[in-house]
PDB file of C-alpha atoms in Angstrom:
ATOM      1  CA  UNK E1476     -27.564 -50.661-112.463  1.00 72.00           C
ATOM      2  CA  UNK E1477     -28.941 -50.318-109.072  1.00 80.00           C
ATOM      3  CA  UNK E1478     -32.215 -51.899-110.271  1.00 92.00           C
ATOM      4  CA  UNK E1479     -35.151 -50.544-107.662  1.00 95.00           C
ATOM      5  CA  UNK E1480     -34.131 -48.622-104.410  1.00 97.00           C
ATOM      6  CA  UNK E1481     -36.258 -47.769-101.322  1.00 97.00           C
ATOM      7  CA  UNK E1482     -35.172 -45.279 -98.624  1.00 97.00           C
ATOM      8  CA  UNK E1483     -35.468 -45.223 -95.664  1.00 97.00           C
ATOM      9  CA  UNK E1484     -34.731 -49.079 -94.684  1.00 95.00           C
ATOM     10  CA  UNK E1485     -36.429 -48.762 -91.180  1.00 96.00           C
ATOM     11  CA  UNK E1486     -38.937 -45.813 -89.873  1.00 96.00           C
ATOM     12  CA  UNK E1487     -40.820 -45.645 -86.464  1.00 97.00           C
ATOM     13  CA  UNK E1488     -43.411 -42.888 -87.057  1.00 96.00           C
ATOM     14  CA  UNK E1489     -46.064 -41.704 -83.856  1.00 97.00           C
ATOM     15  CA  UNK E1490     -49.808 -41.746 -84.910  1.00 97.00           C
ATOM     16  CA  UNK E1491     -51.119 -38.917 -86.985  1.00 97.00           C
ATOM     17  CA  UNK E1492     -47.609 -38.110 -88.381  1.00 97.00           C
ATOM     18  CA  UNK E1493     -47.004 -38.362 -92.425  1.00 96.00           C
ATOM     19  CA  UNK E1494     -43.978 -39.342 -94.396  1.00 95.00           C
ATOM     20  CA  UNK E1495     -43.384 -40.408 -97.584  1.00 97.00           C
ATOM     21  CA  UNK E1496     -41.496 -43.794 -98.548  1.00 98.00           C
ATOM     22  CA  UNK E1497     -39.266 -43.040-101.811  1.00 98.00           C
ATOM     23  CA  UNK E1498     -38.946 -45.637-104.406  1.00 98.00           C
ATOM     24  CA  UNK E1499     -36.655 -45.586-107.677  1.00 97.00           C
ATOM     25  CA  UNK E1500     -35.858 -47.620-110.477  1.00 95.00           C
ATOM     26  CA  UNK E1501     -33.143 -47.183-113.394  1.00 93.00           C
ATOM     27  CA  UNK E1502     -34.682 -49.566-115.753  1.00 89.00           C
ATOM     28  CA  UNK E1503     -36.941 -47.195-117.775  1.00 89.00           C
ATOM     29  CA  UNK E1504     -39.678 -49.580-116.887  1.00 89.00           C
ATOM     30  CA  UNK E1505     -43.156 -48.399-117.152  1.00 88.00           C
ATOM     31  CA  UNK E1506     -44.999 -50.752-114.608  1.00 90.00           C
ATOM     32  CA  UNK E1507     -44.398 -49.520-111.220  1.00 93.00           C
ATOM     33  CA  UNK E1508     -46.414 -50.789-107.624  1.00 94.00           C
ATOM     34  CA  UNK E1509     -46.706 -50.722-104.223  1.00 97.00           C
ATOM     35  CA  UNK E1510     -47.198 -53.476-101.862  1.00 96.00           C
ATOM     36  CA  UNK E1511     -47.688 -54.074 -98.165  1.00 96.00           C
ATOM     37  CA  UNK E1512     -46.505 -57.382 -96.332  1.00 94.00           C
ATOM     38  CA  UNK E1513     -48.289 -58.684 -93.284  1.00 92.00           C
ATOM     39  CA  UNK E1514     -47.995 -61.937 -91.657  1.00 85.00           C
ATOM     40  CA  UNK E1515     -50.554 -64.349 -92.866  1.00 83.00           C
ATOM     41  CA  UNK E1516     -51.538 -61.881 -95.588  1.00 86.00           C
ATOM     42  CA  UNK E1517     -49.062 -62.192 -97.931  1.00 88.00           C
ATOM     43  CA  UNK E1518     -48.354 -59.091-100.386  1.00 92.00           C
ATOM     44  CA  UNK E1519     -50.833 -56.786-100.692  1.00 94.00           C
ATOM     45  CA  UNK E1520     -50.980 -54.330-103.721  1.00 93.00           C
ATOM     46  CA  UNK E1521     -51.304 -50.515-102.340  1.00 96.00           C
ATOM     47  CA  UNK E1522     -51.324 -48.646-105.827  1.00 96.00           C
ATOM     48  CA  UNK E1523     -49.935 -49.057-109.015  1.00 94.00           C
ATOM     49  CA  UNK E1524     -48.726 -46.632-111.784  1.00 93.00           C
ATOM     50  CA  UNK E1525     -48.310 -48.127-115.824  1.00 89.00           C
ATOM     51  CA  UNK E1526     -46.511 -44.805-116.855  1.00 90.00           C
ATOM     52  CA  UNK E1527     -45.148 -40.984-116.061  1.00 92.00           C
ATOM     53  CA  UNK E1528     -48.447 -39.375-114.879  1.00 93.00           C
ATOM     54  CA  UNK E1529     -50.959 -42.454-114.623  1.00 93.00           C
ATOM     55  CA  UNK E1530     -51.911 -44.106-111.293  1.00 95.00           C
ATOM     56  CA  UNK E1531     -54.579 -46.348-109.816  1.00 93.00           C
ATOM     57  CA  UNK E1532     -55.367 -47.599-106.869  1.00 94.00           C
ATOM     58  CA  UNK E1533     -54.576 -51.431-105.781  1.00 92.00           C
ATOM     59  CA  UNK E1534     -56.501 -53.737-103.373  1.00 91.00           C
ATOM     60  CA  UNK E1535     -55.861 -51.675 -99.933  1.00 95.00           C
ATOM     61  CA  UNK E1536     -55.525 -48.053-101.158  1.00 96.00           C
ATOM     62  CA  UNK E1537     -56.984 -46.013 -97.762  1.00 96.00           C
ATOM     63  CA  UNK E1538     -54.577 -44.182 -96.161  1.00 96.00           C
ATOM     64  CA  UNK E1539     -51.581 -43.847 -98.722  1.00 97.00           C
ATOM     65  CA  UNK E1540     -51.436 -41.496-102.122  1.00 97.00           C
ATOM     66  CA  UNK E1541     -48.657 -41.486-104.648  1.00 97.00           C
ATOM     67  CA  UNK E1542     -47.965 -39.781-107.737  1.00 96.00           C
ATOM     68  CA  UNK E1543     -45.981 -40.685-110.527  1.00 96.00           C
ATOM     69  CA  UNK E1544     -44.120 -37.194-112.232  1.00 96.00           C
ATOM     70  CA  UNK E1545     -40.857 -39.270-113.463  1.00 96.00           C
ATOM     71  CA  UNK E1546     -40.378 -42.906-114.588  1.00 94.00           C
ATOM     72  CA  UNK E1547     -37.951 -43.181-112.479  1.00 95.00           C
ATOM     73  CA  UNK E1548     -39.728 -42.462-109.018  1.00 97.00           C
ATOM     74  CA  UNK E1549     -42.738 -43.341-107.757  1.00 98.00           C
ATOM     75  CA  UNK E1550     -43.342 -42.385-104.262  1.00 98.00           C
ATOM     76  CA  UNK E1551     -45.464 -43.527-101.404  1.00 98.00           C
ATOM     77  CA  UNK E1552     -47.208 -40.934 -98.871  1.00 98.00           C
ATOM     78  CA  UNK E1553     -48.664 -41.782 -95.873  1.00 96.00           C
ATOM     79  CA  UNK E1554     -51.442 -38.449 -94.998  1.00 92.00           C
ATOM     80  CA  UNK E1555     -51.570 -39.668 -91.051  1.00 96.00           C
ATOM     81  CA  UNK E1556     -50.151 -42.456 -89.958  1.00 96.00           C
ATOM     82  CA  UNK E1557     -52.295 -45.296 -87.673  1.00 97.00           C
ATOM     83  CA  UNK E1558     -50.951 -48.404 -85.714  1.00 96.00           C
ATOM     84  CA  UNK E1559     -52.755 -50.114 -88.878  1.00 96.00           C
ATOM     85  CA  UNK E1560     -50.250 -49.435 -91.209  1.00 97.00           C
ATOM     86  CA  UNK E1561     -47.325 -51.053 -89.557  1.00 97.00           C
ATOM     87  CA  UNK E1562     -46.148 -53.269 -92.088  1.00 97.00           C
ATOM     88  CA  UNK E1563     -42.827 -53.902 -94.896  1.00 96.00           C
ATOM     89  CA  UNK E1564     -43.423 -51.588 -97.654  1.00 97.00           C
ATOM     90  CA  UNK E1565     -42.274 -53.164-100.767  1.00 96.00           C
ATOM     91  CA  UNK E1566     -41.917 -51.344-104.179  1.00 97.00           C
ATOM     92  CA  UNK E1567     -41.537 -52.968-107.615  1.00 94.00           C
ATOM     93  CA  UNK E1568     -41.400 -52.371-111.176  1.00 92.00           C
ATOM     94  CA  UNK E1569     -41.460 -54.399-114.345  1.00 87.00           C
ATOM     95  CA  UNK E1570     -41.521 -53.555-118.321  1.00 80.00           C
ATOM     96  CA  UNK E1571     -39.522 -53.206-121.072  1.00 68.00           C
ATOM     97  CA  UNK E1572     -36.951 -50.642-120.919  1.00 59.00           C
ATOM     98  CA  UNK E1573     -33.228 -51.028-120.444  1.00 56.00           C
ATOM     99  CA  UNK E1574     -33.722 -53.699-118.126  1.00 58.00           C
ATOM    100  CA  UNK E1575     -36.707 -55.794-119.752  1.00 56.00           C
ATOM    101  CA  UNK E1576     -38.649 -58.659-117.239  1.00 54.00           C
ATOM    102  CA  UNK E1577     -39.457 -61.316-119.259  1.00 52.00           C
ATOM    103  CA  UNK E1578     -43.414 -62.650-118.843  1.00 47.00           C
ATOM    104  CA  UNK E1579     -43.858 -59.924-116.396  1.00 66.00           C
ATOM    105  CA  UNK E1580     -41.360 -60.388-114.057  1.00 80.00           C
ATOM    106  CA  UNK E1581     -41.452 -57.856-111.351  1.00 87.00           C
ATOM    107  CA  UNK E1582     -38.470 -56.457-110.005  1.00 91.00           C
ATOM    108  CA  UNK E1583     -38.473 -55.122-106.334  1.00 94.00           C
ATOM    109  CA  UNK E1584     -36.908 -53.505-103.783  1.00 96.00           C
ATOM    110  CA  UNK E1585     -35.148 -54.269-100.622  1.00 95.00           C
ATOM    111  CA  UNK E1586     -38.428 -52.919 -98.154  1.00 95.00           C
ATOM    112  CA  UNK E1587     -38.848 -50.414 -96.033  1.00 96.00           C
ATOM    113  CA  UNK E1588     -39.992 -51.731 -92.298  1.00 96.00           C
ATOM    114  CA  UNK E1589     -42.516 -48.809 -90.980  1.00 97.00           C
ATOM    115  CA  UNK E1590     -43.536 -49.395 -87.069  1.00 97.00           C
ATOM    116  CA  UNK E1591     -46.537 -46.404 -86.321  1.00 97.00           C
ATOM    117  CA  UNK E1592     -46.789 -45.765 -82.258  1.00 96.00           C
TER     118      UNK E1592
ATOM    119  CA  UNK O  63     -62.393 -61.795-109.060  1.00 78.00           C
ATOM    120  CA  UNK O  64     -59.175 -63.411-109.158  1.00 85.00           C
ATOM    121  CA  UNK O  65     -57.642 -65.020-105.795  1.00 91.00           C
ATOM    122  CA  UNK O  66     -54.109 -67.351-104.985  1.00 95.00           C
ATOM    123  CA  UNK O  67     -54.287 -69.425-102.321  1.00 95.00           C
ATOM    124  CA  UNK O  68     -51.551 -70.816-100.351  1.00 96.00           C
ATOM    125  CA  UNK O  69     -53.515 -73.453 -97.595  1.00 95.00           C
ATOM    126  CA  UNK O  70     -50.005 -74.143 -95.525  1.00 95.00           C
ATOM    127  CA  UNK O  71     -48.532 -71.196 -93.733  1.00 94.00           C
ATOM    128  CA  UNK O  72     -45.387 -73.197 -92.456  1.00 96.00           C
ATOM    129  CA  UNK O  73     -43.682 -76.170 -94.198  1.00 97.00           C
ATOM    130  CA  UNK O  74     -41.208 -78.283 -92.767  1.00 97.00           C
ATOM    131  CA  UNK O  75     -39.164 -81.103 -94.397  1.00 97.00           C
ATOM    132  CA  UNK O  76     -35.902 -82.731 -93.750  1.00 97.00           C
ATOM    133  CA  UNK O  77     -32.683 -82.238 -96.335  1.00 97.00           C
ATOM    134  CA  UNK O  78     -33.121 -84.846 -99.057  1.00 97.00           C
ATOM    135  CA  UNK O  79     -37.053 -85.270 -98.755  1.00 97.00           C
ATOM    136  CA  UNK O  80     -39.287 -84.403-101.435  1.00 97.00           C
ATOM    137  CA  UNK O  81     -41.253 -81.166-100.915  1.00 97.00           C
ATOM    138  CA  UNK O  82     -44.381 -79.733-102.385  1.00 97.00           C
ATOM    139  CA  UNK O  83     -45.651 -75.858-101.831  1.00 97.00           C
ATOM    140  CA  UNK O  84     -49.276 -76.003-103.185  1.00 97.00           C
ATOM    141  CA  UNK O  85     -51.154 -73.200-104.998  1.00 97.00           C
ATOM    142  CA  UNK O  86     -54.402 -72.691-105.821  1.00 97.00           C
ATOM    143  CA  UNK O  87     -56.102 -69.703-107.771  1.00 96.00           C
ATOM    144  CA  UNK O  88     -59.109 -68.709-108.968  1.00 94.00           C
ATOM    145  CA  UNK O  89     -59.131 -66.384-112.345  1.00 90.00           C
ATOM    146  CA  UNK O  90     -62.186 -66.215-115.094  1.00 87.00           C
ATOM    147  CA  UNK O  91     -59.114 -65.462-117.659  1.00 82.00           C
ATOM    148  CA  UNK O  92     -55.823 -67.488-118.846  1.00 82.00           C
ATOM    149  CA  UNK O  93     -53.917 -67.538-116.238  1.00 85.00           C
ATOM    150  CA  UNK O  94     -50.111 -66.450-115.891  1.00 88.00           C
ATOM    151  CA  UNK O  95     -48.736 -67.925-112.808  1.00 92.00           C
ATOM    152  CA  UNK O  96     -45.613 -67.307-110.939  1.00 93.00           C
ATOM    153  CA  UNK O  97     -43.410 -68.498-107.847  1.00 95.00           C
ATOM    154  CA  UNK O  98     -41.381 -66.053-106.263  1.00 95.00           C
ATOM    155  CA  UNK O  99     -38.886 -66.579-103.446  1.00 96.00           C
ATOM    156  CA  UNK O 100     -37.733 -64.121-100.064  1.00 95.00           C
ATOM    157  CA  UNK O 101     -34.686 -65.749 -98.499  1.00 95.00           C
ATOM    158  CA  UNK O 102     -33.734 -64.297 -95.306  1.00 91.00           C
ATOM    159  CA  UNK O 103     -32.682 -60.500 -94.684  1.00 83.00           C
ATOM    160  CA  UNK O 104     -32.994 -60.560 -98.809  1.00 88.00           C
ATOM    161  CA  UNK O 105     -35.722 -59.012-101.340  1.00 91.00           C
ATOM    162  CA  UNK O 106     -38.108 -61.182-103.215  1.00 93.00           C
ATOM    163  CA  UNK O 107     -36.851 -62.729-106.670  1.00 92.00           C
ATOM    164  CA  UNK O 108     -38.806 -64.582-108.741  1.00 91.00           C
ATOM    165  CA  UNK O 109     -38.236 -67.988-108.945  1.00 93.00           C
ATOM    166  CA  UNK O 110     -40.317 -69.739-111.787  1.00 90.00           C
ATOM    167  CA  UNK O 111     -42.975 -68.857-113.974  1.00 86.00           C
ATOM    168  CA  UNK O 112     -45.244 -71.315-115.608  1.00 80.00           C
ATOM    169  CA  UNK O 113     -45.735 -70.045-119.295  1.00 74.00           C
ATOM    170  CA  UNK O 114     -41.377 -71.038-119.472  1.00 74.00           C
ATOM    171  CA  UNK O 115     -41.909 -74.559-118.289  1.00 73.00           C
ATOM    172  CA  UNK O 116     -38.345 -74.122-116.436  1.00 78.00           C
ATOM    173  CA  UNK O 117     -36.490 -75.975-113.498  1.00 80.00           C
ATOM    174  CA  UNK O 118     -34.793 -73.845-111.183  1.00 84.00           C
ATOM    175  CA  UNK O 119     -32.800 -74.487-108.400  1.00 90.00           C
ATOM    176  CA  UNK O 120     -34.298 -77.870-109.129  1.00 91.00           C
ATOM    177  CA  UNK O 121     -38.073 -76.642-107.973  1.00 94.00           C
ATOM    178  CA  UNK O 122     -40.427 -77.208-111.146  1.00 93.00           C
ATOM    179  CA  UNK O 123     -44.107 -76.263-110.798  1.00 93.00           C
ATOM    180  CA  UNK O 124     -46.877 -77.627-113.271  1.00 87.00           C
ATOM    181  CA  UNK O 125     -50.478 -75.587-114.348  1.00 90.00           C
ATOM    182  CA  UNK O 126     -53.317 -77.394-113.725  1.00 90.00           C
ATOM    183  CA  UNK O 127     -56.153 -75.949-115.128  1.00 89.00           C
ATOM    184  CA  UNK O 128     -58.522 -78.335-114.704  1.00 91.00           C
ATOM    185  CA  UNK O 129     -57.518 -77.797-110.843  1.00 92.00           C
ATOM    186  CA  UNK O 130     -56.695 -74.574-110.576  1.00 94.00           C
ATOM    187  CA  UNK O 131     -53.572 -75.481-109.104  1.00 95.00           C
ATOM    188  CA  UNK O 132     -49.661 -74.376-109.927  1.00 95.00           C
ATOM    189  CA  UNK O 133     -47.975 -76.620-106.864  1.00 96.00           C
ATOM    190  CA  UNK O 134     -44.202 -76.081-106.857  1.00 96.00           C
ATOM    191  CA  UNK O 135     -42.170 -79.089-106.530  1.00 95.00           C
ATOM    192  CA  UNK O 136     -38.481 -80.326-105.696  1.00 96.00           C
ATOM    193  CA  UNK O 137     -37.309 -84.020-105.352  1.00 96.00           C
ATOM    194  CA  UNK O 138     -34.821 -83.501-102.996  1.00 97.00           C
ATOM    195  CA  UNK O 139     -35.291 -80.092-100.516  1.00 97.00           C
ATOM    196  CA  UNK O 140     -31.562 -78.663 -99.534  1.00 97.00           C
ATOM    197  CA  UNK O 141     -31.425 -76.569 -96.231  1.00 97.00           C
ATOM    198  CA  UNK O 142     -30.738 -73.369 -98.980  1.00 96.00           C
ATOM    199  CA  UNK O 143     -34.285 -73.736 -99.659  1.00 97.00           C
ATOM    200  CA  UNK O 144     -35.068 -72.528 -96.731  1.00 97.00           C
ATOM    201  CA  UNK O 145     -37.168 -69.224 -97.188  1.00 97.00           C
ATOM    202  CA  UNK O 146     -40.666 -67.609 -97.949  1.00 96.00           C
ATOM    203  CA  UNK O 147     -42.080 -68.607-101.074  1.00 97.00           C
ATOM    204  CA  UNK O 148     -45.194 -66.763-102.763  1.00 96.00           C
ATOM    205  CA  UNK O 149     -47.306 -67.794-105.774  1.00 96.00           C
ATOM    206  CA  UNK O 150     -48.836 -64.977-107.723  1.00 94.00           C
ATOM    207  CA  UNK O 151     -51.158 -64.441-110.384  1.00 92.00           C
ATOM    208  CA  UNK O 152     -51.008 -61.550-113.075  1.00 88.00           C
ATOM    209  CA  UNK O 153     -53.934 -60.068-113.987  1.00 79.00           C
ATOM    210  CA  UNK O 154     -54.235 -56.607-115.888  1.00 71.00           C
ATOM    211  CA  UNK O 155     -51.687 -54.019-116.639  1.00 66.00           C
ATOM    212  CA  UNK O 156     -48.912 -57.032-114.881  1.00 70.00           C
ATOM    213  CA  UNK O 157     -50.479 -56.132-111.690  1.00 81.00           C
ATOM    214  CA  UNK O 158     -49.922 -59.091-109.136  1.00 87.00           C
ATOM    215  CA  UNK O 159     -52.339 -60.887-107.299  1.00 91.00           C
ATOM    216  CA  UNK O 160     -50.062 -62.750-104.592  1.00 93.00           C
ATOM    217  CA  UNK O 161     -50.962 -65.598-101.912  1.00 94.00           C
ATOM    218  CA  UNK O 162     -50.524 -65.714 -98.257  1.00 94.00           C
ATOM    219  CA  UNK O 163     -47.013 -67.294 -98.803  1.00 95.00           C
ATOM    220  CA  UNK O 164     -45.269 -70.469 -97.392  1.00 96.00           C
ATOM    221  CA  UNK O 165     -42.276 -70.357 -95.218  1.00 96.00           C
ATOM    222  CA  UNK O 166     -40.272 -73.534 -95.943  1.00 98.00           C
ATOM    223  CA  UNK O 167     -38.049 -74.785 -93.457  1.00 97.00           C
ATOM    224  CA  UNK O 168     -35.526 -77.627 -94.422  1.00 97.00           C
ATOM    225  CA  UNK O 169     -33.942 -79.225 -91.352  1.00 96.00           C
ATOM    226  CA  UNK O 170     -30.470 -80.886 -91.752  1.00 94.00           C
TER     227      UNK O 170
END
């Protein structure tokens, strides 16, 4: 099992553009989330999804949407990108499933480094 | 509302000393408290949780209710230990309240 994936690894973006950062899981969990990490600010939770179809927003939603169509995905939009949102984009997942996280364990992914000009 | 904080932002120690990585939260529920770890060029892992009471990697971490604390602990720091460590707090729906995290250094 891969476990949670993020693509791309790195992405320098100019202001204004949008992208999307994809995140997947093959553990059939049901608990998915976004995070940003800053320096000094620890991990930050963007939005969160507990299902197929069911999302909510976390502690610093402006600026980013998602959806949630599959289990498996759960992507991460950016509408116009601002010097603000440079950060590591960090995507995790937890549940039961074929891969279950004890206690709430959440499993993430390897981070995608965004730089905005 | 619920809060983790993590008063040192840089830890250093010497290979054999004891360390300590404190946390404090804040939480009107029961709290379920967690240490995960980001070693270098790596993702984050968890580490320890307290409901499991566990040692690993020889860190153990104790709830204190009465002060709001969940310090993680190791007798004797190796230079492996080196990395970023985070407490965190789940709340609703295993959402994740994380602090500002620790980096640990361990000098030889």
């Amino acid at each position: 099992n891969a476990g949670v994936t993020q693509t791309p690894k790195f992405q320098v973006l100019k202001t204004g553009q949008s992208m999307t950062l994809q995140c997947a899981q093959d553990m059939n969990h049901e608990y998915m989330s976004w995070y940003r990490q800053d320096p000094g600010m620890g991990l930050r939770l963007i939005h969160y999804s507990v299902g197929a179809g069911i999302t909510d927003q976390g502690e610093v939603p402006n600026g980013y949407n998602v959806s949630r169509s599959t289990t498996e995905d759960f992507p991460l939009r950016l509408l116009s990108a601002a010097p603000s949102q440079t950060s590591v984009y960090f995507c995790a997942s937890s549940g039961s499933g074929f891969r279950k996280s004890s206690y709430n364990e959440q499993f993430f992914g390897p981070g995608t480094r965004l730089t905005v000009l | 509302a619920q809060r983790v904080t993590q008063p040192e932002k840089l830890l250093s120690v010497f290979k054999g000393a004891p360390v300590e990585l404190k946390c404090n939260y804040s939480y009107s529920g029961s709290p379920e408290l967690f240490w995960y770890v980001q070693y270098s060029r790596q993702r984050l892992q968890l580490l320890l949780r307290h409901i499991s009471r566990e040692s690993i990697k020889g860190f153990t971490a104790d709830l204190n209710k009465g002060e709001t604390s969940f310090h993680l602990k190791k007798p004797f720091a190796q230079e492996e230990d080196s990395a970023m460590y985070y407490c965190a707090l789940k709340t609703n729906y295993g959402k994740l309240t994380f602090g500002q995290g620790t980096i640990l250094t361990v000098h030889p």
